[in-house]
XYZ file of C-alpha atoms in Angstrom:
444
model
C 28.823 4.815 -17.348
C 29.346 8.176 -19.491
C 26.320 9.737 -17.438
C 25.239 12.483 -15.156
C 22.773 9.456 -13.603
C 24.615 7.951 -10.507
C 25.372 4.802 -11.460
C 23.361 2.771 -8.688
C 20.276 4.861 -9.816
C 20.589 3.207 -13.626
C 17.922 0.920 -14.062
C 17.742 -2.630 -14.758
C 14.301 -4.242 -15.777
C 12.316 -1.075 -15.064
C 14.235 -0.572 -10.796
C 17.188 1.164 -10.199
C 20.081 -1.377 -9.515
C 20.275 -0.042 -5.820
C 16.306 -0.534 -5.060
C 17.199 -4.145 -6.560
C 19.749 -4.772 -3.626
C 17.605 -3.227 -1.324
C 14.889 -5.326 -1.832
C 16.752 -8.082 -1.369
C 18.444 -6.857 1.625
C 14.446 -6.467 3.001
C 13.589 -9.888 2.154
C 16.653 -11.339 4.339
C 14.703 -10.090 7.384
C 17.515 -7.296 7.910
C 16.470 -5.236 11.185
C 18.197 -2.386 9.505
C 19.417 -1.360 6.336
C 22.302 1.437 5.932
C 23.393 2.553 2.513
C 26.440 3.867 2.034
C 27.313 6.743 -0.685
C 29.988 8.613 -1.654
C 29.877 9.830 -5.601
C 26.874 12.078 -6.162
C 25.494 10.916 -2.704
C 22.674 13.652 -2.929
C 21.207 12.366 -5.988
C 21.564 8.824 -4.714
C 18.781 9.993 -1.535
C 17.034 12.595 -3.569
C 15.738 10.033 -5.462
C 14.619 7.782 -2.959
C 13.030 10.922 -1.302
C 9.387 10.178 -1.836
C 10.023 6.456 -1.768
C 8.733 3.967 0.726
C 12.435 2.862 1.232
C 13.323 6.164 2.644
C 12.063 6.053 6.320
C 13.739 2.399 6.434
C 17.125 3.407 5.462
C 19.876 4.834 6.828
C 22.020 6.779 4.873
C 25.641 7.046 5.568
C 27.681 9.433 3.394
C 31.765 8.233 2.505
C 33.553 11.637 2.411
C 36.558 9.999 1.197
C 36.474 6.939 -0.776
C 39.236 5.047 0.606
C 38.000 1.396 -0.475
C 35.187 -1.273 0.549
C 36.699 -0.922 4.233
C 36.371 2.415 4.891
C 32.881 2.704 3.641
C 31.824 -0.435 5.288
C 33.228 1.774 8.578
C 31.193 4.398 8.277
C 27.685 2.839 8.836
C 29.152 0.557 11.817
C 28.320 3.264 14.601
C 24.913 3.020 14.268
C 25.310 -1.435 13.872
C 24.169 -2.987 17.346
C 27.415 -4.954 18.073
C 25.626 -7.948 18.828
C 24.141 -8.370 15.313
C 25.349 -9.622 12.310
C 26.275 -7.377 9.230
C 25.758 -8.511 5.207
C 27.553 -6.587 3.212
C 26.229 -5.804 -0.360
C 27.014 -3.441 -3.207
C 24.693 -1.155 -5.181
C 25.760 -2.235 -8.583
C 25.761 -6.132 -7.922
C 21.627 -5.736 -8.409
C 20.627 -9.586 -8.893
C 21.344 -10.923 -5.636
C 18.826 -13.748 -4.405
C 17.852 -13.338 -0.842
C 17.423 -17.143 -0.320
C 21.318 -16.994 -1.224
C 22.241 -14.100 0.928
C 20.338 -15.975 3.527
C 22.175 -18.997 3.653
C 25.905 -16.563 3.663
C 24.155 -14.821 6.963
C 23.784 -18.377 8.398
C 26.990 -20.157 7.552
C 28.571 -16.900 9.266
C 28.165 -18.887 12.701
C 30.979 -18.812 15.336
C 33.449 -18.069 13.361
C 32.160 -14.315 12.823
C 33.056 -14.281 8.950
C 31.530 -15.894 5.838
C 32.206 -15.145 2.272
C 30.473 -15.692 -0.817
C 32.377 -17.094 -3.979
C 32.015 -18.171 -7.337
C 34.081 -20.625 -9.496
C 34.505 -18.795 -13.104
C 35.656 -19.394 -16.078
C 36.515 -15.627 -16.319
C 38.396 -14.552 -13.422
C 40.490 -12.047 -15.072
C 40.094 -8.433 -12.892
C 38.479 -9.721 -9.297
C 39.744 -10.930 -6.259
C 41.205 -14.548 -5.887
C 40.481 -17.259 -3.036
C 43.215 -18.318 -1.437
C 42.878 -21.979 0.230
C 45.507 -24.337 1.907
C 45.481 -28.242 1.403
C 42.897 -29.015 3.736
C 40.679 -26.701 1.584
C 40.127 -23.732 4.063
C 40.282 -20.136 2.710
C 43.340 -18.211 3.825
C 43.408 -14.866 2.266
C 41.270 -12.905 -0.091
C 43.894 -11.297 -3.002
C 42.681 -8.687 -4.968
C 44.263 -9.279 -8.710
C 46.620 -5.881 -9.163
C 48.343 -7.203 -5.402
C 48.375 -11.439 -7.020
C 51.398 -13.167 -8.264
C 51.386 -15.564 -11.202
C 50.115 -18.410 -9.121
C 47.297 -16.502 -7.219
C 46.147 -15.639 -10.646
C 45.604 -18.899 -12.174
C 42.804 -19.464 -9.458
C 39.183 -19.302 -10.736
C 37.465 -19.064 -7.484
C 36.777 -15.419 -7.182
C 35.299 -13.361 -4.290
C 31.857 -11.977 -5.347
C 32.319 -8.755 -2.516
C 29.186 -10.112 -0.574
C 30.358 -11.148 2.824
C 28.893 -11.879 6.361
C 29.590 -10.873 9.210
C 30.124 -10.570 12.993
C 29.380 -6.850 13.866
C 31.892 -6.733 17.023
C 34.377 -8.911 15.060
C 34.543 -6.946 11.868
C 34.648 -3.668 14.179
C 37.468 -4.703 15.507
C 39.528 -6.031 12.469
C 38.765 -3.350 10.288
C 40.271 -1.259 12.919
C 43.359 -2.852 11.733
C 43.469 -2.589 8.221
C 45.970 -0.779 6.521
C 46.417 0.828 2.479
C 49.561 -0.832 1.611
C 48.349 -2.175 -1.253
C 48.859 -1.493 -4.928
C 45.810 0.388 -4.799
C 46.157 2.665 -1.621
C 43.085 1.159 -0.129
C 41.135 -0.322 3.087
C 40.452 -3.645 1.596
C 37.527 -5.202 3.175
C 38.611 -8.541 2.261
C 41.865 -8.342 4.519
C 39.482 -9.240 7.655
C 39.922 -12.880 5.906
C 43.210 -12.956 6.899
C 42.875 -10.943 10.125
C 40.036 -13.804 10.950
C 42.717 -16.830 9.871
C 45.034 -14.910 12.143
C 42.675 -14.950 15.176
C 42.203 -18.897 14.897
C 39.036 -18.981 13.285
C 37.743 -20.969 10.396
C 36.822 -18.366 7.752
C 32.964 -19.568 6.192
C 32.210 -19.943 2.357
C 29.420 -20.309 0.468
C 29.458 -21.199 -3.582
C 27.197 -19.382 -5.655
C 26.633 -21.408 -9.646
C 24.363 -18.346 -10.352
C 27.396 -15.751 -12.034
C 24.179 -13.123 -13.114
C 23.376 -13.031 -9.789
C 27.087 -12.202 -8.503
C 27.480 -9.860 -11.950
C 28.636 -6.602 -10.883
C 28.086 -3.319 -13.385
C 30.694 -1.295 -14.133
C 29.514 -0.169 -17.320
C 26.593 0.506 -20.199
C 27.671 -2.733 -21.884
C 27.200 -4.766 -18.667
C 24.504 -3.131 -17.625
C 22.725 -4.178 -21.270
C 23.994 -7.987 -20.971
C 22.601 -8.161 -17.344
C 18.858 -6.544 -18.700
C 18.918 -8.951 -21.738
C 19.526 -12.298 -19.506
C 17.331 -10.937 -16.284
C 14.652 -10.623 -19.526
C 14.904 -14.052 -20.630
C 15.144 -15.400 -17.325
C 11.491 -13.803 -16.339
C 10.230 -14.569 -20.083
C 11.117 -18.231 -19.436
C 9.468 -18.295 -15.670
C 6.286 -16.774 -16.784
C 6.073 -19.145 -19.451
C 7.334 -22.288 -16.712
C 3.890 -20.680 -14.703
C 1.809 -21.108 -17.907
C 2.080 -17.987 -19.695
C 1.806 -18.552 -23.769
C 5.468 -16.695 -25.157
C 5.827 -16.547 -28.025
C 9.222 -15.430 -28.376
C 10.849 -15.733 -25.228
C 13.963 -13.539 -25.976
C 10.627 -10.378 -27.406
C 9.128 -9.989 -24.230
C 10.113 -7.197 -21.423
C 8.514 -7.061 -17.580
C 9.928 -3.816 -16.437
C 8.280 -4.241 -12.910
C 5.992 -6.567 -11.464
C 3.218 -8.629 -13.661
C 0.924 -11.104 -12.573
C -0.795 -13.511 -14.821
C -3.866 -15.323 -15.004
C -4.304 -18.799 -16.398
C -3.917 -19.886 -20.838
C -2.374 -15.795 -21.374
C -1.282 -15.452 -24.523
C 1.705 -12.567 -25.172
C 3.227 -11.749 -29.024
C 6.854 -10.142 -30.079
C 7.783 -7.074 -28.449
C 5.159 -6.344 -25.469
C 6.629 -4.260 -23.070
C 5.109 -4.714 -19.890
C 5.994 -1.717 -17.481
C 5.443 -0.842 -13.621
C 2.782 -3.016 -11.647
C 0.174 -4.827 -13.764
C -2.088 -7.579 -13.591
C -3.259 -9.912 -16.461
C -6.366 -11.627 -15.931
C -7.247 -15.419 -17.549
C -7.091 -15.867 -21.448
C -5.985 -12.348 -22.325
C -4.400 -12.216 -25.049
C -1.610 -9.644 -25.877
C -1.036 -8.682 -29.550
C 2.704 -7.491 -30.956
C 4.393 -4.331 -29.980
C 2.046 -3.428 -27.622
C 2.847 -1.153 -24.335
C 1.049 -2.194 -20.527
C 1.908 -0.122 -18.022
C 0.357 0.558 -14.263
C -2.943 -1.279 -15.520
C -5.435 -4.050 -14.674
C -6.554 -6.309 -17.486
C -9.627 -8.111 -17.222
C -10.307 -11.696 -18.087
C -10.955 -12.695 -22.001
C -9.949 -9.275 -23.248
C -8.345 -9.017 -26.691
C -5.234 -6.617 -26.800
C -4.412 -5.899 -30.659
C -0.837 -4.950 -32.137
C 0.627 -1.392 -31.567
C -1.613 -0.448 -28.766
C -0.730 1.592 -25.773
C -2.451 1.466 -21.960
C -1.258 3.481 -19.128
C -2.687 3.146 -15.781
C -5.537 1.863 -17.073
C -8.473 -0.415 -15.844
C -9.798 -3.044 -18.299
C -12.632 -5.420 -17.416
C -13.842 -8.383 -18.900
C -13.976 -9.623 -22.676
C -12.799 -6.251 -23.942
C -11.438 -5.236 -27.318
C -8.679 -3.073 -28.004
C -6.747 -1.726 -30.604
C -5.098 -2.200 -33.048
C -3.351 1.239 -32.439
C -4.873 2.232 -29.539
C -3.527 4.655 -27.211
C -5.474 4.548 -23.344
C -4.196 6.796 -20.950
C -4.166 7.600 -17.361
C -7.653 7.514 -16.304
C -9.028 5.321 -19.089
C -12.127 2.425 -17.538
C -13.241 0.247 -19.919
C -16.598 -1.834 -18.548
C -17.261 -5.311 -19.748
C -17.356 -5.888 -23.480
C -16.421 -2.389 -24.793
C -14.715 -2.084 -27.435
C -11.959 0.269 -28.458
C -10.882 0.366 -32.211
C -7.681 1.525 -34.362
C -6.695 5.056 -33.995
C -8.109 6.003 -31.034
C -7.374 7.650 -27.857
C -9.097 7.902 -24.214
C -7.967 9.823 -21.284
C -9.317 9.764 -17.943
C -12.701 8.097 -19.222
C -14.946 5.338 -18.802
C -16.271 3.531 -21.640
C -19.835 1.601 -20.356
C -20.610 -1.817 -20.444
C -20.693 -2.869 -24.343
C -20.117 0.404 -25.537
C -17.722 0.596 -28.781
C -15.600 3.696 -29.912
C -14.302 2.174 -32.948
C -12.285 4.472 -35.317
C -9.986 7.203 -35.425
C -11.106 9.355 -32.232
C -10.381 11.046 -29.091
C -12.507 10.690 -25.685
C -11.398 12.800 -22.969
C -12.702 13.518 -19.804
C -15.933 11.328 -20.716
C -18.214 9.164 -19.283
C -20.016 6.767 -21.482
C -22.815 4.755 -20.807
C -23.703 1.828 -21.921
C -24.011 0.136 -24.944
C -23.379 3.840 -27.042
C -21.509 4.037 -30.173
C -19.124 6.568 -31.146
C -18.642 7.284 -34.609
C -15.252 7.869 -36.385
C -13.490 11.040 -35.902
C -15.970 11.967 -33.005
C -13.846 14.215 -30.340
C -14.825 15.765 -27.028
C -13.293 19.122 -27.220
C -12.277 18.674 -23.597
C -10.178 21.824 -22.571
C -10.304 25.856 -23.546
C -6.921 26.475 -22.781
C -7.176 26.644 -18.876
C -9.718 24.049 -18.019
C -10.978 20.693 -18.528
C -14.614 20.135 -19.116
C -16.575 16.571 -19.004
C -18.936 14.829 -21.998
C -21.217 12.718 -20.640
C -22.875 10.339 -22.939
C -25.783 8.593 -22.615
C -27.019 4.948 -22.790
C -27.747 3.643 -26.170
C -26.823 6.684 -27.508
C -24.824 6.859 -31.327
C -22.750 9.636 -31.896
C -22.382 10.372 -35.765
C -19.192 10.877 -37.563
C -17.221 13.662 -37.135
C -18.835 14.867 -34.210
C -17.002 17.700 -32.145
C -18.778 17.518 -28.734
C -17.554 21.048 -26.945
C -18.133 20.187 -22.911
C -19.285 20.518 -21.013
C -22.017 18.538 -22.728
C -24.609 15.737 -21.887
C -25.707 13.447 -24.918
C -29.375 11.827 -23.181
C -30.471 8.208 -23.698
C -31.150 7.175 -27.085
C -30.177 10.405 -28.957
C -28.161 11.134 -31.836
C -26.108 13.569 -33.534
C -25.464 14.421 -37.086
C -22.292 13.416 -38.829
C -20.054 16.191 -38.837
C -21.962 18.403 -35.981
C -20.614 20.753 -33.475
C -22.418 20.185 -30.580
C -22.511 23.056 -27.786
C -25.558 22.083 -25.683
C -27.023 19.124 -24.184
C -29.232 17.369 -26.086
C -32.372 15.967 -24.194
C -33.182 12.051 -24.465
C -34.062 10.356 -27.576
C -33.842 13.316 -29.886
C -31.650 13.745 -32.821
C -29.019 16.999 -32.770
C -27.485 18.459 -35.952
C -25.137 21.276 -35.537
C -23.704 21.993 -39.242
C -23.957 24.619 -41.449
C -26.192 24.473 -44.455
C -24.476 23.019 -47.586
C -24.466 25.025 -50.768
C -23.519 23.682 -54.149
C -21.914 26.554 -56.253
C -22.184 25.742 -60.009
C -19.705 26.673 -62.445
C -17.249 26.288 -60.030
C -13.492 25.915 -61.309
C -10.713 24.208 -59.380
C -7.536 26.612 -58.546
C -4.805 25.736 -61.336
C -1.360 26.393 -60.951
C 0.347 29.185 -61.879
C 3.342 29.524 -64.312
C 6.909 31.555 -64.344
């Protein structure tokens, strides 16, 4: 990968390959999870440290790495060896847990099943081996196959099932003559063929979920197809795309009914998109809630945000952590919020910045109004007033209380509350100077 980022921990669609195979791992109904590491191993937990995941896993660390055996070896003391074990890989991060499922099943009495996939691109993975009655022999990684074993395009993903006792007991056996001085977990196939037993299969059509990454390239090809493959369900679920190859969910979206998204929104984290919102282009969601019949224009940016209904936003708006916005207020180009709520039909429509506000309803904010929110050490609040408008160019210095009804002078500086219904102007006095000359330049 050319990075100081464990590979497992690079993410795909907004989650860390690994969390991706751990979630599906969860949603098998696995009684236990154990994650192997070797490579940067304390990076690998550190980052899961403050996760949910963390009190449900346990971690096992590979000293050595001595191949797929050995690792799987070092989690099976703590595997009950009346259970089954499915055995997954942290860079193979699309599995389907319907799939892995139905590999735990067809496991059965024989004690082994293996996933496969017929491909057109064999070249560099292991090759199933199969007599004439069709039953899998022997697993043969490529650098160990002859000419023959290499024509074969049914491939061994890596994800195999398991009986715990059974694959105790044959990987105890294993051995690293092989051409790459490994424990091959795929020679319990043979081991299992050995014992009498009819080794399991199940056939996988879905190659992106089987795709392992070994690489940035990969990695990218994986992100663009899982992209298009959400862009296209979304839009199967009634979701208006307009460009189904310019749309990215990095996370977890949920959509109400008749959305409508443009080229290039990014939609990041956990969001939820309420009926007949529509989404202009290049715009940024992340963390937030978006109320029903709210108008998103181009270029904007929200971050853990709450929008309620019939809003308007943008173009080139930039909400930030914090930022309510109350039925039908309106947000305009240029401007930026932070942990503030706009009231009920109040607009804030050019070329401003509302921090640490509260404003009521149906006020107006002029252009180029700020609320000089912070002295350097602390944070202050504005509180503004129903119905009140807020001239142009207004520097409210907090903390500061605008009252019901009142106004302010374009271009004040306003310092103290100003009491309900009254009109505050906080300039200095213009003079006109006559005979004034403009500066000219000055010459060599």
């Amino acid at each position: 990968m050319y990075s100081d980022l464990p590979k497992v921990l690079h993410p795909l669609a907004g989650q860390a390959m690994l969390t991706r195979v751990i979630e599906a791992a969860e949603a098998t109904g696995a009684d236990k999870i154990h994650v192997v590491t070797g490579f940067q191993s304390e990076m690998v937990r550190n980052h899961y440290q403050d996760s949910p995941y963390n009190d449900r896993i346990h971690w096992v660390e590979q000293t050595e790495q001595l191949g797929t055996g050995h690792a799987v070896s070092q989690a099976l003391p703590a595997v009950d060896p009346d259970n089954q074990v499915l055995v997954l890989y942290g860079d193979v991060p699309l599995l389907e847990a319907e799939t892995l499922t139905k590999l735990v099943a067809a496991c059965g009495d024989s004690g082994i099943a293996v996933l496969t996939l017929d491909t057109a691109n064999p070249a560099g993975l292991g090759r199933i081996v199969r007599n004439n009655k069709g039953d899998i022999t022997e697993i043969v990684e490529e650098k160990d196959a002859n000419i023959e074993q290499k024509a074969i395009t049914e491939i061994n993903t890596g994800i195999m099932a398991f009986s715990a006792a059974k694959l105790k007991a044959w990987l105890e056996k294993t051995n690293t003559n092989n051409a790459q001085g490994e424990y091959y977990l795929t020679d319990t196939v043979a081991m299992a063929c050995a014992d009498g037993l009819k080794v399991s299969s199940l056939t996988t059509e879905d190659e992106d979920s089987v795709q392992g990454v070994n690489n940035r390239l990969q990695l990218a090809e994986l992100e663009r197809r899982l992209q298009r493959k959400q862009a296209e369900q979304i839009a199967s679920n009634g979701t208006t795309v307009l460009n189904l190859d310019r749309v990215e969910i990095r996370g977890h979206t949920t959509f109400g009914k008749d959305v409508v998204i443009d080229i290039n929104v990014i939609l990041e984290g956990d969001n939820h998109i309420g009926d007949r919102v529509r989404i202009g282009p290049n715009t940024v969601i992340k963390n937030s809630r978006i109320g029903s019949d709210t108008c998103i224009e181009a270029f904007s940016h929200l971050e853990d945000c709450e929008i309620q209904l019939a809003c308007q936003i943008g173009p080139y708006a930039r909400l930030r952590p914090g930022t309510v916005l109350c039925d039908k207020a309106k947000i305009g180009n240029f401007v930026e919020t932070k942990k503030t709520v706009i009231g009920k039909g109040s607009k804030v429509n050019h070329l401003s910045y509302i921090g640490d506000a509260q404003v009521d309803e149906a006020a107006n904010v002029g252009a180029g109004t700020i609320t000089c929110n912070y002295d350097g050490v602390n944070k202050y609040k504005t509180h503004i007033k129903s119905n009140a408008f807020i001239g142009s160019n207004t520097a409210l210095v907090a903390p500061v209380t605008v009252g019901m009804g009142a106004t302010t002078g374009a271009g004040s500086v306003i310092t103290s509350d100003i009491p309900d219904g009254q009109l505050a102007i906080g300039r200095g006095k213009q003079r006109n100077i006559p005979n004034w000359k403009r500066p000219t330049k000055k010459t060599d």
